[in-house]
PDB file of C-alpha atoms in Angstrom:
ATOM      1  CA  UNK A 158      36.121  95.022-198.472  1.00  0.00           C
ATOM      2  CA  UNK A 159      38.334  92.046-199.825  1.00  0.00           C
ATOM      3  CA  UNK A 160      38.308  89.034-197.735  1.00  0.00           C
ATOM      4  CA  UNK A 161      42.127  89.389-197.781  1.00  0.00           C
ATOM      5  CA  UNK A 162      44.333  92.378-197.783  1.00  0.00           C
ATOM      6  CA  UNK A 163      47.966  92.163-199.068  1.00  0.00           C
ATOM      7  CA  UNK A 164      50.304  94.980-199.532  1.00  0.00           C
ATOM      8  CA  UNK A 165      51.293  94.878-203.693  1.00  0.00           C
ATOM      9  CA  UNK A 166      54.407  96.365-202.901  1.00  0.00           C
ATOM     10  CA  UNK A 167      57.152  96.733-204.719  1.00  0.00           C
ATOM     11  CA  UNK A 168      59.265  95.771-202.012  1.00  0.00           C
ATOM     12  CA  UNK A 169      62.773  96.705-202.745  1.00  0.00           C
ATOM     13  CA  UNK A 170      65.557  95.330-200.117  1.00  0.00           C
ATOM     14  CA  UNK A 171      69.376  95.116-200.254  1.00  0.00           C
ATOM     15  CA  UNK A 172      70.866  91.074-200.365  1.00  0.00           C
ATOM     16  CA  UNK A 173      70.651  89.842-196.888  1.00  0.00           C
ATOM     17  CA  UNK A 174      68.215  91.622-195.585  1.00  0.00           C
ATOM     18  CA  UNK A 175      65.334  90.079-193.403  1.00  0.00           C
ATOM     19  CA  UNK A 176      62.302  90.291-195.682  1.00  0.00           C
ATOM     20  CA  UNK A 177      58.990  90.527-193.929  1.00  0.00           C
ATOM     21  CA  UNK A 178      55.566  90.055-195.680  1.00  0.00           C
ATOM     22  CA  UNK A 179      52.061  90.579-194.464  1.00  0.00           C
ATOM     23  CA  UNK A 180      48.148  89.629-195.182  1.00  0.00           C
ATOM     24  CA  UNK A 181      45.342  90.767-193.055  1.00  0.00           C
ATOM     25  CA  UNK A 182      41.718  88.401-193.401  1.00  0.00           C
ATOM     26  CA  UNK A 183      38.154  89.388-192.985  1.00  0.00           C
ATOM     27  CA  UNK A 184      36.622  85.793-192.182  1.00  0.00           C
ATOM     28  CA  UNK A 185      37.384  83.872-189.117  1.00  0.00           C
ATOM     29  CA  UNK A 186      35.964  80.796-190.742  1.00  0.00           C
ATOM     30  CA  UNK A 187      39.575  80.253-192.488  1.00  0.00           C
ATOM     31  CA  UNK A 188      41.669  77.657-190.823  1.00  0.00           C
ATOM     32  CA  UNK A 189      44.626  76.819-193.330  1.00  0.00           C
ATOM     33  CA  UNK A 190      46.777  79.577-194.460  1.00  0.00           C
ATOM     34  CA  UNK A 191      49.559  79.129-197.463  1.00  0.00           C
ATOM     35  CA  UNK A 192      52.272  81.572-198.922  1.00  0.00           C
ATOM     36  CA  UNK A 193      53.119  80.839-202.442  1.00  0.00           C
ATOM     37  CA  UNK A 194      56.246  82.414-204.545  1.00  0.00           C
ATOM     38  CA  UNK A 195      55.512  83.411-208.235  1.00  0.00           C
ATOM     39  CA  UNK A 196      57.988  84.451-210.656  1.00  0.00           C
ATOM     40  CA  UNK A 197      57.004  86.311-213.729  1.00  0.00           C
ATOM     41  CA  UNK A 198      54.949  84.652-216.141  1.00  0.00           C
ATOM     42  CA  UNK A 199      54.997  80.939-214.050  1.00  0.00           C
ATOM     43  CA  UNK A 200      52.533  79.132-212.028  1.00  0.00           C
ATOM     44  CA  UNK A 201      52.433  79.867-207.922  1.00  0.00           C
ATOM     45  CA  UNK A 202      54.848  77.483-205.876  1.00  0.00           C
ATOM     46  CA  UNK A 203      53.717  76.761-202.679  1.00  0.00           C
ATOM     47  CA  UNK A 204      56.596  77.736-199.909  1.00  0.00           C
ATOM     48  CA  UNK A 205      54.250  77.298-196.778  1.00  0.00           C
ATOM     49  CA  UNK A 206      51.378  75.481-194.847  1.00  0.00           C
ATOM     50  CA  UNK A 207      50.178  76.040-191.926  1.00  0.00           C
ATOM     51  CA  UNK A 208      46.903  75.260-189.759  1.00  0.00           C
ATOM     52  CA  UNK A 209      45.265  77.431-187.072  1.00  0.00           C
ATOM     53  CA  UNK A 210      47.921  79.891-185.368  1.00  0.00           C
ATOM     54  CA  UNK A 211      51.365  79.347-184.706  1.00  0.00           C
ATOM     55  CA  UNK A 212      54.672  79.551-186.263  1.00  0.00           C
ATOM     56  CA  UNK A 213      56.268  77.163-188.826  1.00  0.00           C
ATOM     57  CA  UNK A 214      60.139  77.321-189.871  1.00  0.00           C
ATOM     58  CA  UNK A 215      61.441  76.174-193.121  1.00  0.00           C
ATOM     59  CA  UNK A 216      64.870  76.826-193.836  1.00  0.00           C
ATOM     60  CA  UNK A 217      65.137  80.583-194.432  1.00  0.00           C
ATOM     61  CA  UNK A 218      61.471  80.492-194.062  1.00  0.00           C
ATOM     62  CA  UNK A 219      59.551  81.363-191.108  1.00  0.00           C
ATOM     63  CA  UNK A 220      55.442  81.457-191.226  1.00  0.00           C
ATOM     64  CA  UNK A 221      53.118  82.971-188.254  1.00  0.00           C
ATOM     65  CA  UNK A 222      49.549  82.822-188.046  1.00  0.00           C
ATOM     66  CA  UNK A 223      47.825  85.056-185.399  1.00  0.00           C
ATOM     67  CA  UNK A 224      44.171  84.335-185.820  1.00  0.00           C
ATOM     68  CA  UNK A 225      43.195  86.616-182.936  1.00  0.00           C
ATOM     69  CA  UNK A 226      44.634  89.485-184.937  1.00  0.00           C
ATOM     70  CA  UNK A 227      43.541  88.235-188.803  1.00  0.00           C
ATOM     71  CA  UNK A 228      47.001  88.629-189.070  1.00  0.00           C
ATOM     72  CA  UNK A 229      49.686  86.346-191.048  1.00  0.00           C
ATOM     73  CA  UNK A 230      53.299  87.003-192.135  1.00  0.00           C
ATOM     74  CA  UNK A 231      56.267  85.740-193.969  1.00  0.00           C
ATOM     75  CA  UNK A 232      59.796  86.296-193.180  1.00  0.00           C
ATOM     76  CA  UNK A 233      62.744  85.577-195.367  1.00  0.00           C
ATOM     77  CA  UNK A 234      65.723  85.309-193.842  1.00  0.00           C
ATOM     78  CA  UNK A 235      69.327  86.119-195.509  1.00  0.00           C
ATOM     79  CA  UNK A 236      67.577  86.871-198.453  1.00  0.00           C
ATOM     80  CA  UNK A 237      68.808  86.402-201.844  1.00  0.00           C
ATOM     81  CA  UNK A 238      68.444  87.803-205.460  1.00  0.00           C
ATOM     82  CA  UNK A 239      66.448  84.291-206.366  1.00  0.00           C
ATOM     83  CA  UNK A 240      63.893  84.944-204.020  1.00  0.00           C
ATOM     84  CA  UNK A 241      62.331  87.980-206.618  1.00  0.00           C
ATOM     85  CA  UNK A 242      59.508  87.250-206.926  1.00  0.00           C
ATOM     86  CA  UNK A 243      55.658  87.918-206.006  1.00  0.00           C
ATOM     87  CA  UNK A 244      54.206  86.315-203.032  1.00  0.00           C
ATOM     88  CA  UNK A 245      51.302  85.559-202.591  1.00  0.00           C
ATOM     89  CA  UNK A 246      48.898  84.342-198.996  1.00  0.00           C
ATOM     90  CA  UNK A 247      46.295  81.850-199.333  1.00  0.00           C
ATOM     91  CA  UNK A 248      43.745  80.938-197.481  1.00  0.00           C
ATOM     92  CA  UNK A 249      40.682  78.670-196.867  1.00  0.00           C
ATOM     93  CA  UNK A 250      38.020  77.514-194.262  1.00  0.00           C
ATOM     94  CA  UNK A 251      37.795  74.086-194.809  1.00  0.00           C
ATOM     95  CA  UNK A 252      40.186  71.500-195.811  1.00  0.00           C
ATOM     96  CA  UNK A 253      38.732  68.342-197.585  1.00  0.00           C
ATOM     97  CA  UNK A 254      37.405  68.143-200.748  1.00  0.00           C
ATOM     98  CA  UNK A 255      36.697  71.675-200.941  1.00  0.00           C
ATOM     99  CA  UNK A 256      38.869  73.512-199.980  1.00  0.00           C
ATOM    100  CA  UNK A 257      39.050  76.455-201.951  1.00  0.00           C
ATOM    101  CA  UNK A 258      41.704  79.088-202.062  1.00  0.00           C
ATOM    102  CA  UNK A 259      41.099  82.900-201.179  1.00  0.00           C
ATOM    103  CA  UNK A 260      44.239  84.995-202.287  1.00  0.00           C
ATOM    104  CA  UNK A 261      45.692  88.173-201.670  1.00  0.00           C
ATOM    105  CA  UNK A 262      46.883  90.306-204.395  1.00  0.00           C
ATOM    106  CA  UNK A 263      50.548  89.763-204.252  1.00  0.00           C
ATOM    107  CA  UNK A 264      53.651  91.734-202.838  1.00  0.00           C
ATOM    108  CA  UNK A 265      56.053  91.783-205.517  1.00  0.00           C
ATOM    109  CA  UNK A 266      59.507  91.643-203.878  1.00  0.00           C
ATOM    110  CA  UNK A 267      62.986  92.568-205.488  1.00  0.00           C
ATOM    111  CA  UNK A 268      66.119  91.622-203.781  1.00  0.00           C
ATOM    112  CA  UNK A 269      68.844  94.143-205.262  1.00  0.00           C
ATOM    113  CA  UNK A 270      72.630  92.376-205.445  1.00  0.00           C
TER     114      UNK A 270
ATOM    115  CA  UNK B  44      57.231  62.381-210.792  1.00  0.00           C
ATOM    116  CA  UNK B  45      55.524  64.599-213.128  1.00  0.00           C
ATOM    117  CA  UNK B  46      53.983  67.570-211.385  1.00  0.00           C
ATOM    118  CA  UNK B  47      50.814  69.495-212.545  1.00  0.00           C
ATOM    119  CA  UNK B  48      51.117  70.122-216.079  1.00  0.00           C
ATOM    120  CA  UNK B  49      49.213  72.652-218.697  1.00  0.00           C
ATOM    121  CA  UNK B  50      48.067  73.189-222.667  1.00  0.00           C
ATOM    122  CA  UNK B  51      48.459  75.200-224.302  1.00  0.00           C
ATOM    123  CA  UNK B  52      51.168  77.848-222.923  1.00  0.00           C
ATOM    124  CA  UNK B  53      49.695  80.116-224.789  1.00  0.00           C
ATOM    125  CA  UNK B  54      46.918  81.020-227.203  1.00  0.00           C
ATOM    126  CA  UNK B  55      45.822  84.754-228.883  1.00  0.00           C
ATOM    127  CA  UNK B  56      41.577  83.993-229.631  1.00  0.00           C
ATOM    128  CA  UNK B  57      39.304  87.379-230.650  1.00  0.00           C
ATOM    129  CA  UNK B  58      36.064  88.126-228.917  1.00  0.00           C
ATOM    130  CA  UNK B  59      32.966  85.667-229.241  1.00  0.00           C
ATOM    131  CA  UNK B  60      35.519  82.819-230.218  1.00  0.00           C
ATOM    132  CA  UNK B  61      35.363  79.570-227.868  1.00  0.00           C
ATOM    133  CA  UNK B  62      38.303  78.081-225.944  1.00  0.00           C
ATOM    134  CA  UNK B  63      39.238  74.885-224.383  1.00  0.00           C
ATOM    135  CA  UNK B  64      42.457  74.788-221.875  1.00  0.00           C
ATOM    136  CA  UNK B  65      43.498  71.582-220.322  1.00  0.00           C
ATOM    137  CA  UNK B  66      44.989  70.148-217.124  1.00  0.00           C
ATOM    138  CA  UNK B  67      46.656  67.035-216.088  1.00  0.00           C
ATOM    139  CA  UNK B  68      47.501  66.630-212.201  1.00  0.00           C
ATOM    140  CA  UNK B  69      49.774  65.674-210.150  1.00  0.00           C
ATOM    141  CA  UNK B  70      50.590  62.044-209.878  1.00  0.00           C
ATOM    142  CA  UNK B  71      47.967  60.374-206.963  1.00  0.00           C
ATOM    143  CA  UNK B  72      46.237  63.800-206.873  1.00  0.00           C
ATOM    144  CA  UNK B  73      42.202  63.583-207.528  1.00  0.00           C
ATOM    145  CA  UNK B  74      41.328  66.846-207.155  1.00  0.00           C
ATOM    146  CA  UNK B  75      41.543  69.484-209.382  1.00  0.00           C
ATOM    147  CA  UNK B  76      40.809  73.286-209.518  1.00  0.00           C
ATOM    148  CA  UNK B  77      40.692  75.869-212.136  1.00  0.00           C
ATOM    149  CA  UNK B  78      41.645  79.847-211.326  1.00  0.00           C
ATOM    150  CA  UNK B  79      42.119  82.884-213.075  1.00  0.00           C
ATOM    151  CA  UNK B  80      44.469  85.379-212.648  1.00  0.00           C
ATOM    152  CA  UNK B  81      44.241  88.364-213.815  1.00  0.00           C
ATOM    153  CA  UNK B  82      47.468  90.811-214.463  1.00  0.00           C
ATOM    154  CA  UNK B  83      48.698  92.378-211.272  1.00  0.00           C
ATOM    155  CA  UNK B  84      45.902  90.145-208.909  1.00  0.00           C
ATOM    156  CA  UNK B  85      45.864  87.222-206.937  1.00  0.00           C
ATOM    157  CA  UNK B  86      43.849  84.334-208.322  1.00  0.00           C
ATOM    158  CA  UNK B  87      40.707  83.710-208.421  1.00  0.00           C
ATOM    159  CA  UNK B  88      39.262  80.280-208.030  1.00  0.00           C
ATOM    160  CA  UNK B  89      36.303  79.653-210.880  1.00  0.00           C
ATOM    161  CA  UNK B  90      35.289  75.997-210.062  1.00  0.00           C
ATOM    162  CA  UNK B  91      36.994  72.499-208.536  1.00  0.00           C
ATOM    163  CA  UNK B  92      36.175  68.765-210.165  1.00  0.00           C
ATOM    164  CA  UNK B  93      36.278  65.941-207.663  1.00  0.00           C
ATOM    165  CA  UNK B  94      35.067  62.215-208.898  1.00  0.00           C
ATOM    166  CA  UNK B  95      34.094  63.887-212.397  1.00  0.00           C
ATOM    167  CA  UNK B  96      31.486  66.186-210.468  1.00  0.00           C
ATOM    168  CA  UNK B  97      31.715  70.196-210.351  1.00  0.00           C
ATOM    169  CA  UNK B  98      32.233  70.204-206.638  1.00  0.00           C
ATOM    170  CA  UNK B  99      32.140  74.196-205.556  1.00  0.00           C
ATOM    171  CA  UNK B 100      31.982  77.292-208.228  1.00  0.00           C
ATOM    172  CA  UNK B 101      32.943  80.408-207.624  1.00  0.00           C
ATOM    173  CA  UNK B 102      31.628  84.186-208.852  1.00  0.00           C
ATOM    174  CA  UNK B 103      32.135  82.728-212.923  1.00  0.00           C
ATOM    175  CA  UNK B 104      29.579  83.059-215.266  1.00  0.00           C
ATOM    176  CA  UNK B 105      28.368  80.082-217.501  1.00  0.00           C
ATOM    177  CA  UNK B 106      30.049  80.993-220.394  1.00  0.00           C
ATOM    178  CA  UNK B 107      32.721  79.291-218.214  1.00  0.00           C
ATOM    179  CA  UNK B 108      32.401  75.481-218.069  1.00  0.00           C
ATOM    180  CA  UNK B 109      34.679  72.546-217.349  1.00  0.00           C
ATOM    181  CA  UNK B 110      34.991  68.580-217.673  1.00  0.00           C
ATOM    182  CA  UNK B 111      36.570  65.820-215.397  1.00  0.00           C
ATOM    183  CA  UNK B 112      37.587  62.654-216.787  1.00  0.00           C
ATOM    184  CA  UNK B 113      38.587  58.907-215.356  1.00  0.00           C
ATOM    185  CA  UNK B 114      42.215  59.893-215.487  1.00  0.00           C
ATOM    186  CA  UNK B 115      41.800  63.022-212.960  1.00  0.00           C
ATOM    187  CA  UNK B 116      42.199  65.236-216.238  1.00  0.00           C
ATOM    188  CA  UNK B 117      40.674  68.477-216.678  1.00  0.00           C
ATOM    189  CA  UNK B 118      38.969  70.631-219.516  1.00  0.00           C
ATOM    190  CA  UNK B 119      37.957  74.131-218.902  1.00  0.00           C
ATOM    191  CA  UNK B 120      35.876  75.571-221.127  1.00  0.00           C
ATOM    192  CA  UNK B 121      35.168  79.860-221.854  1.00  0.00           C
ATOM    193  CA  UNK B 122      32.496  80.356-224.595  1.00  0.00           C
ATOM    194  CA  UNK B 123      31.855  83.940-226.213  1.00  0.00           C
ATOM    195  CA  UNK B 124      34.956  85.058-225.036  1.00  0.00           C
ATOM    196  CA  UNK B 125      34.993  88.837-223.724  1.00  0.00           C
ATOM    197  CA  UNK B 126      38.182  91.092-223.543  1.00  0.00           C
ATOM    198  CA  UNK B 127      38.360  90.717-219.551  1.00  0.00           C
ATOM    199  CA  UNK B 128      38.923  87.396-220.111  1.00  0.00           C
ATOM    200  CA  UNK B 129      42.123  87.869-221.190  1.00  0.00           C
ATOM    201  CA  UNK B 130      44.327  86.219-217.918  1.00  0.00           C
ATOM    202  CA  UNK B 131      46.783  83.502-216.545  1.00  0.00           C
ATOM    203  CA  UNK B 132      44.193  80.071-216.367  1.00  0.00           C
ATOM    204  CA  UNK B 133      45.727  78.124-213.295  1.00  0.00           C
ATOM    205  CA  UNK B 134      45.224  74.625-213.242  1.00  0.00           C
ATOM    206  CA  UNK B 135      46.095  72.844-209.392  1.00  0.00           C
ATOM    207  CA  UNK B 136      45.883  69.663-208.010  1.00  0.00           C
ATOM    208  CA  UNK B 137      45.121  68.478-204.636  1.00  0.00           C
ATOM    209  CA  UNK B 138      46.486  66.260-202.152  1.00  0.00           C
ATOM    210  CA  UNK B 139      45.254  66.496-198.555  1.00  0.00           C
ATOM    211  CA  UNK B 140      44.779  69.928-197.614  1.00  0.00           C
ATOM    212  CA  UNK B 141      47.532  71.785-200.106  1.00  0.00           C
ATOM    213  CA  UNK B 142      47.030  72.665-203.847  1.00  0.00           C
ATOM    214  CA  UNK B 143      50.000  72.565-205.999  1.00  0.00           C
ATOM    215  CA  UNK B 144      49.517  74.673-209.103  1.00  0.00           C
ATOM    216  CA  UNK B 145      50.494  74.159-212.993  1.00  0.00           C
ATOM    217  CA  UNK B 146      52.652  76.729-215.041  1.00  0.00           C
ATOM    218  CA  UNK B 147      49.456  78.355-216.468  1.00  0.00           C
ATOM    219  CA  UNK B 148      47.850  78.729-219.527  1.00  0.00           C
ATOM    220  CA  UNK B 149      47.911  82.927-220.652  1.00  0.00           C
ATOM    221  CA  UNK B 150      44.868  83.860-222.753  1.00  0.00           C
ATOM    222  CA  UNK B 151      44.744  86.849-224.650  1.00  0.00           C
ATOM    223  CA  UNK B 152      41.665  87.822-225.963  1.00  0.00           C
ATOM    224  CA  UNK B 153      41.932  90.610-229.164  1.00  0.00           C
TER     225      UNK B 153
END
C-alpha cells in the first residue's frame, strides 16, 4: 500500500465549477501537508501549506486537513481554464532540515471553456 | 529574485553512459533536494544536501550520487544509466518548512 493515495483522474469540469481534490495517507507521523499545481512538462508550484488539521483559504483556494480521517482536500473555487493542470498532495513528518516530501500520484484536472 | 533554476532542460544519453544535472536554489535557501519523476507519477525524493552533507536518501541506488557546494549549488550524479531512468530530475530548495521546486531537467535514456 502507498503511503499516499491520490485519485489520477482525469477530472473533466465545465468553467466555474467548484473543483474538489482528494489524498488519503497511511502514516500518522506526517504533520505538514502541501498541494502543488503542475502543468505539462514544468516543475511543481506550490499553491498550499498547511500544518496539523484545519482549513486554510487562499483566494479561490481552500485547503482542509482532517488528520483523524488521513484525509486532505483541495477545492477550487470559480474555476478557470488556467487552472489545467495536475495536482499534486505532499506530505512530510518532520519539518526542519529534513523534511522530505511523500507525493501522491497526481489528479490531472481539465477545466473545459 | 531568481527562483530555483535547472541544466540542462534537456538531454537524450544511451544506456551505461554517465550524467551530471545541476541545481542552483533559491536566493537565501540552503537546502536542497533532488526527485525523480517518473511519467504519469508523483515524485520521488532520491536524496537532500544540507551544509555540503547528504542529509537523508531515499529508495536510490548508488549509481545515483550528488555534490553540494559553498554556494548552496547542487550536482546530481546517475552512473550506468538504465532505461527506467529515463524521468523529470526535480531540483527544490528549502526555506523553513516549504520546498519550492525548479522547472526540471527530462532525461531520456535510449
Amino acid at each position: 500500500q502507498k503511503e499516499v493515495e491520490q485519485d489520477p483522474g482525469p477530472l473533466s469540469v465545465p468553467e466555474g465549477a467548484i473543483v474538489s481534490l482528494n489524498c488519503t495517507y497511511s502514516n500518522s507521523a506526517f504533520q505538514y501537508f502541501m498541494w502543488y499545481r503542475q502543468y505539462s512538462r514544468k516543475g511543481p508550484e506550490l499553491l498550499m501549506y498547511t500544518y496539523s488539521s484545519g482549513n486554510k483559504e487562499d483566494g479561490r483556494f481552500t485547503a482542509q486537513v482532517d488528520k483523524s480521517s488521513k484525509y486532505i482536500s483541495l477545492f477550487i473555487r470559480d474555476s478557470q481554464p488556467s487552472d489545467s493542470a495536475t495536482y499534486l498532495c505532499a506530505m512530510s513528518a518532520r519539518g526542519g532540515a529534513t523534511n522530505k516530501l511523500i507525493f501522491g500520484t497526481g489528479t490531472l484536472l481539465a477545466v473545459q471553456p | 529574485d531568481a527562483g530555483v533554476t535547472q541544466s540542462p532542460t534537456h538531454l537524450i544519453k544511451t544506456r551505461g553512459q554517465q550524467v551530471t544535472l545541476r541545481c542552483s536554489p533559491k536566493s537565501g535557501h540552503d537546502t536542497v533536494s533532488w526527485y525523480q519523476q517518473a511519467l504519469g507519477q508523483g515524485p520521488q525524493f532520491i536524496f537532500q544536501y544540507y551544509e555540503e552533507e547528504e542529509r537523508q536518501r531515499g529508495n536510490f541506488p548508488d549509481r545515483f550520487s550528488g555534490h553540494q557546494f559553498p554556494n548552496y549549488s547542487s550536482e546530481l550524479n546517475v552512473n550506468a544509466l538504465l532505461l527506467g531512468d529515463s524521468a523529470l530530475y526535480l531540483c527544490a530548495s528549502r526555506k523553513a518548512d516549504t520546498q519550492y521546486f525548479g522547472p526540471g531537467t527530462r532525461l531520456t535514456v535510449l
